[in-house]
XYZ file of C-alpha atoms in Angstrom:
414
model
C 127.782 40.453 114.488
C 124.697 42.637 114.074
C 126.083 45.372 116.639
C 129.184 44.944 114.524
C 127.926 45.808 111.379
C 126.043 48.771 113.078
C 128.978 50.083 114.167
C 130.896 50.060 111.071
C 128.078 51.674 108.978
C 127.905 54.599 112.190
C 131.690 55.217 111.462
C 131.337 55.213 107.683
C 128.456 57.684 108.022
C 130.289 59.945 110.335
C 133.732 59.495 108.355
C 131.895 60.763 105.622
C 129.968 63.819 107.460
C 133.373 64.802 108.604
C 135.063 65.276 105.198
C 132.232 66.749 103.449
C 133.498 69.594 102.172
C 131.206 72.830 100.447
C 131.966 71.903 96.764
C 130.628 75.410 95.425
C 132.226 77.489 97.973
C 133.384 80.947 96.897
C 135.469 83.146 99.262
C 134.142 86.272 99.874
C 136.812 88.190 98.917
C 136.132 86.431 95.126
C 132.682 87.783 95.617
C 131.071 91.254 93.847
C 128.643 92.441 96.158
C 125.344 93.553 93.943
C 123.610 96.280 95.942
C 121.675 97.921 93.533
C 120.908 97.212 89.475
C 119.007 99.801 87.123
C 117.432 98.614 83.908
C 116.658 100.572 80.717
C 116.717 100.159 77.183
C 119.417 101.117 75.630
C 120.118 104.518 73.513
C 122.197 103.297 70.381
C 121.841 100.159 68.415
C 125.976 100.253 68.108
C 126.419 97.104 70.680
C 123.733 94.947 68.729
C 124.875 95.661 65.667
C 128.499 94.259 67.168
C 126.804 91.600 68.253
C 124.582 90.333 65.063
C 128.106 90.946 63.019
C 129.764 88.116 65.559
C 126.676 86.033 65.685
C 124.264 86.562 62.865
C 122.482 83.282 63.510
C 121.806 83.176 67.581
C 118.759 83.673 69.065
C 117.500 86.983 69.886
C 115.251 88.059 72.259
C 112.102 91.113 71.204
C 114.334 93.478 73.208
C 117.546 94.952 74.857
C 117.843 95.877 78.036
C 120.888 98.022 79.769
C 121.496 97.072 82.799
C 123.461 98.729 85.692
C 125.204 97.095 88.219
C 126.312 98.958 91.776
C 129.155 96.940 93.137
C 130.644 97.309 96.376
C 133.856 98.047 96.525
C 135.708 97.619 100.196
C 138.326 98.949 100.165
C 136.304 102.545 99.451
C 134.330 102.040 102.884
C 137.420 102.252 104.801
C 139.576 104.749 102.847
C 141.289 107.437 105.243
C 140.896 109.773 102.303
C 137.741 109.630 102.576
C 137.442 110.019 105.759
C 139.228 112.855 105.721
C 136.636 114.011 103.471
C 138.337 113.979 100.281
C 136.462 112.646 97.641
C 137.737 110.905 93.986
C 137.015 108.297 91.385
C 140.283 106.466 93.339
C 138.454 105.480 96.557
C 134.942 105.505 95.952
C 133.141 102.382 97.844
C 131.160 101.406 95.078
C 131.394 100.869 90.888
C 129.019 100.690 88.203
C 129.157 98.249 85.617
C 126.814 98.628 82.671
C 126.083 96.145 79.789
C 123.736 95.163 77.429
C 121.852 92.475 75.683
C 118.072 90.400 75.576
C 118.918 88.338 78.585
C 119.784 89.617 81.910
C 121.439 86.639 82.665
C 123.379 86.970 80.227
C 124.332 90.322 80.926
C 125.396 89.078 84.590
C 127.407 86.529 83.101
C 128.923 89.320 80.822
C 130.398 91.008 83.673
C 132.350 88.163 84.557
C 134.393 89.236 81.677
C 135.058 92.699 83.005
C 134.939 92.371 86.669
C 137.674 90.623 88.737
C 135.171 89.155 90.881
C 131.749 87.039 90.020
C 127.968 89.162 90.629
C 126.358 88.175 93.705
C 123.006 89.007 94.700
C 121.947 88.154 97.895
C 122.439 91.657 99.428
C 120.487 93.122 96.624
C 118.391 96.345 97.882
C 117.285 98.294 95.160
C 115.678 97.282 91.362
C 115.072 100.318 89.837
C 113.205 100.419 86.476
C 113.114 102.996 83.929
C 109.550 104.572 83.245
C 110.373 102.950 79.444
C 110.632 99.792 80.184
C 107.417 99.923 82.886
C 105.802 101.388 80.008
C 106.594 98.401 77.232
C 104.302 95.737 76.990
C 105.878 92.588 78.427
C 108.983 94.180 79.162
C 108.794 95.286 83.105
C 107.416 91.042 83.647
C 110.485 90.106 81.846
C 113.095 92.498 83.246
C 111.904 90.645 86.733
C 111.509 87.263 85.276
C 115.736 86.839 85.868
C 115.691 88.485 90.078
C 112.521 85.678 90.580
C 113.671 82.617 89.577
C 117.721 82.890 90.485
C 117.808 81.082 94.355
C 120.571 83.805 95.137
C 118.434 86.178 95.106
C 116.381 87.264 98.193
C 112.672 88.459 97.625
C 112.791 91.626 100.047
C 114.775 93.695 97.198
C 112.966 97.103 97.058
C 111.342 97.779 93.216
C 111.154 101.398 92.009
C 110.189 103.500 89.395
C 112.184 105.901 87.830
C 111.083 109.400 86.184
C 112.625 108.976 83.169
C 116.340 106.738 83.207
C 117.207 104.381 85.427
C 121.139 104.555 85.133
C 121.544 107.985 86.513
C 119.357 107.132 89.748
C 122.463 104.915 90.877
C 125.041 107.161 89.944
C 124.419 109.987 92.213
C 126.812 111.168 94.635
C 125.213 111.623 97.998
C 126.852 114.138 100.580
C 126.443 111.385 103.563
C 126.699 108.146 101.923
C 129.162 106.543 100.423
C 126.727 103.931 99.083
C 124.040 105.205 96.808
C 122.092 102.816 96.591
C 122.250 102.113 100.694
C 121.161 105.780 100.772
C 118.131 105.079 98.499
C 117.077 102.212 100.697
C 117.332 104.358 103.558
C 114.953 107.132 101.758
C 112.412 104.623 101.018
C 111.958 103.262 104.740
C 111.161 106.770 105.683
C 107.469 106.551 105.465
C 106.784 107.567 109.429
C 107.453 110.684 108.681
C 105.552 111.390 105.316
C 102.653 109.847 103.472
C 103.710 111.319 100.245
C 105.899 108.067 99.079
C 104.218 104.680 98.362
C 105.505 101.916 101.388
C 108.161 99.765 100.204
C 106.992 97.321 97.766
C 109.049 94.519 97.501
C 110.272 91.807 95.154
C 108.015 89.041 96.155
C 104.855 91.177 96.653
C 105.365 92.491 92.478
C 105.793 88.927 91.826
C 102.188 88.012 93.689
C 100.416 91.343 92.099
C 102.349 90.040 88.434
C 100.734 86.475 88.785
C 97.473 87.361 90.275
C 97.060 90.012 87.652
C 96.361 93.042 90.006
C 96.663 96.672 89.309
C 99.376 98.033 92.275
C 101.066 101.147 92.445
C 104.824 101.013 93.112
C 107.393 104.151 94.756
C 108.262 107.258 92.093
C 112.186 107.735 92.633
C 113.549 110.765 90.918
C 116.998 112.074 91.200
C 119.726 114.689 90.467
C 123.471 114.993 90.803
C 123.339 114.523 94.602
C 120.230 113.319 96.034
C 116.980 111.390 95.255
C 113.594 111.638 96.020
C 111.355 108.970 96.395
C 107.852 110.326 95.950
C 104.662 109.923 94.325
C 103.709 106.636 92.621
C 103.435 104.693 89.703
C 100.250 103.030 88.720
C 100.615 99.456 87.146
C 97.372 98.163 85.359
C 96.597 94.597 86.768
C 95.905 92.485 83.032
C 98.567 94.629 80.929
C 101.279 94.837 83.651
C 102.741 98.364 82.661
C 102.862 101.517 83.605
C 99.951 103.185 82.713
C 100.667 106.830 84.710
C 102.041 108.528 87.589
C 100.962 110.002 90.685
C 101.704 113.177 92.409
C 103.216 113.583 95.766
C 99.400 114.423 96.994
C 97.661 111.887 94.969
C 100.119 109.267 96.538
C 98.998 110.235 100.018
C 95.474 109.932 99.069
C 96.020 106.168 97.664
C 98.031 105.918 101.318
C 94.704 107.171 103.140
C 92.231 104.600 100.888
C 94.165 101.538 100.958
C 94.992 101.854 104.523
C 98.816 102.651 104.515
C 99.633 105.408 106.152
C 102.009 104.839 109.033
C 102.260 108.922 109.931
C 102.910 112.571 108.372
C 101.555 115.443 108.152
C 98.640 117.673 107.132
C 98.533 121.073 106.690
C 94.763 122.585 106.706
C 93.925 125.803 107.038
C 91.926 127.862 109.321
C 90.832 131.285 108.117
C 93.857 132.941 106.450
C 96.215 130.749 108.836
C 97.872 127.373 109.175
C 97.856 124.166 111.321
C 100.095 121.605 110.961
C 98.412 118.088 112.184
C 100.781 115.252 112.898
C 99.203 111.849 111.836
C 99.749 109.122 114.523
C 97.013 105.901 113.456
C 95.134 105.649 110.323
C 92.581 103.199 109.401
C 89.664 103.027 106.569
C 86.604 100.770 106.249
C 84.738 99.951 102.956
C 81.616 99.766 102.790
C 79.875 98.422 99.402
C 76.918 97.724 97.519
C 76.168 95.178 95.198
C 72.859 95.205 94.714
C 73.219 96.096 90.737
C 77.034 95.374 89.729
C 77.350 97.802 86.557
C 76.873 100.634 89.496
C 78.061 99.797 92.514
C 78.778 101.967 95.427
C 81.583 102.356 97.515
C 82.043 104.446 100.447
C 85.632 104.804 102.120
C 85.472 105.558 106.327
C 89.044 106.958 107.050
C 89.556 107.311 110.818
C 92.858 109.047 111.972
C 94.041 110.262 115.271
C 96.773 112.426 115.653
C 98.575 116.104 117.653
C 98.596 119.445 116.659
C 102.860 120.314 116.092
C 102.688 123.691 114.669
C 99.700 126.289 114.606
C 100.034 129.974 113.013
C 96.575 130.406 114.413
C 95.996 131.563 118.233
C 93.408 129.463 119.081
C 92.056 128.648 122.408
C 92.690 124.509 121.976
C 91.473 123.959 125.394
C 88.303 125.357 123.848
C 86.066 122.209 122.879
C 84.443 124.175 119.943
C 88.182 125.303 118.823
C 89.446 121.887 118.658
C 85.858 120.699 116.851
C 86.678 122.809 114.250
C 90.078 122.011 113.688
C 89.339 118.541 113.419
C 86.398 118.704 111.358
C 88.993 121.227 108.694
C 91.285 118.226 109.229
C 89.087 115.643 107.781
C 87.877 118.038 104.914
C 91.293 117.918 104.029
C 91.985 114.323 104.140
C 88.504 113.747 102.135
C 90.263 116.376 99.259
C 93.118 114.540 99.269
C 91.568 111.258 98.982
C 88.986 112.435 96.216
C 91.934 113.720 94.107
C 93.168 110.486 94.059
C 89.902 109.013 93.445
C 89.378 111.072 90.193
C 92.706 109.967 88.654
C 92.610 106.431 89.205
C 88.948 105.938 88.732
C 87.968 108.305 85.891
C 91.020 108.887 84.036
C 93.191 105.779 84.506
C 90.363 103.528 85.285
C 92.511 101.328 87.370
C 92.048 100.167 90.486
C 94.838 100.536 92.572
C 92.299 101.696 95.534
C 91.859 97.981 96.825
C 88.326 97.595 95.822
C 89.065 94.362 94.081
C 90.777 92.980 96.778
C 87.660 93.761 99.017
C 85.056 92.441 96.684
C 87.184 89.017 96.203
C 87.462 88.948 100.348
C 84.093 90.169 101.167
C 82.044 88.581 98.164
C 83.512 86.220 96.460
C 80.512 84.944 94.591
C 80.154 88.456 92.713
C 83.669 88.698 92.447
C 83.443 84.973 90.416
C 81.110 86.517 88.141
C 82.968 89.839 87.679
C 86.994 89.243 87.929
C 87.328 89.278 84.383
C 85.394 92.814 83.583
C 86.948 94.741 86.688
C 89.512 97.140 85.497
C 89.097 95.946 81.966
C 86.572 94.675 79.702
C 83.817 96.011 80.393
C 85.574 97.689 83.823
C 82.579 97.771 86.049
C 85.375 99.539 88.554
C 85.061 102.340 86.443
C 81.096 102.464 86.173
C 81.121 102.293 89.636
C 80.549 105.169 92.690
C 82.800 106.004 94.929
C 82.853 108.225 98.037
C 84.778 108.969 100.922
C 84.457 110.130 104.552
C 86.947 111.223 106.981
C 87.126 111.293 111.150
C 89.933 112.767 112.508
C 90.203 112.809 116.500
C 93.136 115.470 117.939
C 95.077 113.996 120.633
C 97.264 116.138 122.076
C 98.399 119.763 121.190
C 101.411 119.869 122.191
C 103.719 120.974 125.081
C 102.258 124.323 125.214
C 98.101 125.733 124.659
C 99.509 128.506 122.559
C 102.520 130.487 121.819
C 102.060 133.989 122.406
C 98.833 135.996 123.645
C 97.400 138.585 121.490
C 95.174 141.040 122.190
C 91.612 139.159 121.627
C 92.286 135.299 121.554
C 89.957 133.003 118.737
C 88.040 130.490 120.552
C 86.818 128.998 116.913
């Protein structure tokens, strides 16, 4: 009777696991693919006015936000006009919706009243934000708050800055995409080749710097009619959570040197009245600190690269030992100007630290950092009253495939 019983509840059980069915399935073709979104404030007051003239007693929000949407659009990734290279508004493989209000969620579920098929986000790539909003108290936390709590959404979307607007980042038209924002996520995973761009900084990792109330610098995207460029960086002070200034292309590969994130590039230094290019392979830094008397610290940066000589306008001798000394030793003087540029902007005139050194101090010495958490970059900012320095080995490799390119009449050994 038992075994009977048994049986029956087994078939029940599998009855039941067979006709489960996905009660909140959407086809795909009912889906609108969300690649990229761009969020500003908007210009004119003309679609809140509209709005308080329909509504004069709902809630309202401190601010308005204009948010783009790139949707994919399929049929434009297969067009033959296209490939046939002939481009128009008819076959493009992507739209942009833009609306406007004081919830982004509500401005998602706004475009379910224009668009024939419902926002999804899970292939997100790209949040870019406008350098107004980063700048507005509260605003950039709140113009994320919507991507980190929706379970759609995936954490490894890419967060940018923009130079001004946001909206005209995503509606470029680049020469070999047919995606823009699939070409901007390409440009930001370029970093082996160049230092001068901040590494990708991601959803998730805002999110931790947000909560943990760190200053962090995220990737400068500017653009124009055909092409971005994702370079520099924007600084983000750790208790306020805006935008409190940009760095330059240089500056950024500085902050890449000091907080250990340079994954290749170049260096130009020069020798005499000439040029070497130096091709980074490994980077590393070490800090070393003291405490002894926290309203002046010290901090001393160690930056260790290796790398090969790809291009040199000077004849030297590089299987020379003294040549080569010299070149790396002009090398590291370089790296050391680089890295005290960035050193003077973040430390004396932003007084942020977005160099790691709070990071280090909670890791390294975490009683101090008990004591002093509170008064690092603000209050009484003892990052600021602190001294920093910095120190750079750089060990050539390789020269290249050749010792030099042409043989003049008296050869420089140094």
């Amino acid at each position: 009777m038992a075994d009977r019983r048994f049986v029956r509840a087994a078939l029940i059980g599998l009855c039941a696991f067979l006709t489960a069915g996905c009660w909140d399935q959407v086809q795909i073709e009912e889906r609108g693919f969300v690649i990229g979104v761009a969020i500003d404030f908007p210009r004119s007051t003309a679609a809140e006015e509209k709005a308080d003239r329909e509504a004069p007693d709902k809630p309202e929000g401190r601010r308005r936000f204009l948010v783009t949407h790139q949707f994919v659009v399929p049929g434009g990734l297969v067009s033959g006009a296209q490939e046939r290279g002939i481009q128009n508004s008819a076959n493009q493989a992507f739209l942009n919706l833009a609306s406007e209000g004081d919830s982004l969620l509500e401005i998602s579920s706004e475009l379910a009243t224009r668009s024939s098929r419902i926002p999804f986000y899970q292939h997100l790539k790209v949040v870019i934000i406008s350098e107004a909003v980063a700048r507005s108290n509260y605003a950039f936390a709140d113009a994320l708050d919507f991507f980190l709590r929706d379970p759609e959404l995936r954490r490894s979307s890419k967060v940018m800055i923009a130079k001004g607007d946001a909206r005209p980042v995503l509606e470029i038209s680049p020469r070999n995409e047919k995606l823009p924002a699939m070409y901007i996520n390409s440009v930001a995973e370029n970093i082996r080749k160049t230092a001068r761009m901040v590494p990708e900084v991601r959803l998730g990792e805002v999110h931790e710097n947000l909560v943990n109330e760190l200053s962090f610098a995220l990737p400068r995207i500017t653009s124009n009619e055909n092409e971005v460029k994702v370079a520099g960086a924007a600084v983000f002070h750790g208790q306020s959570n805006r935008l409190v200034g940009f760095l330059g292309e240089e500056e950024t590969e500085g902050l890449n040197f000091l907080t250990d994130r340079v994954k290749g590039g170049m260096l130009k230094t020069a020798v005499g009245r000439d040029l070497v290019t130096f091709n980074v392979q490994t980077a590393s830094r070490d800090i070393w600190a003291d405490i002894r008397h926290k309203e002046r610290m010290r901090f001393v940066y160690t930056i260790t690269c290796e790398g090969v000589i790809d291009e040199s306008f000077k004849r030297l001798n590089y299987l020379n030992e003294n040549a080569t000394k010299t070149l790396q030793d002009n090398v590291a003087k370089e790296i050391e100007r680089l890295a005290r540029d960035t050193i003077r902007k973040v430390h004396k005139q932003m007084k942020t630290d977005v160099l790691g050194l709070g990071s280090h101090l909670k890791q390294k010495h975490p009683h101090l950092w008990k004591q002093i958490k509170y008064d690092w970059d603000h209050g009484r900012n003892y990052f600021a009253s602190s001294d920093i320095d910095v120190k750079a080995n750089v060990f050539i490799r390789n020269v290249g495939e050749v010792n030099m390119t042409e043989t003049r009449d008296r050869l420089e050994v140094r």
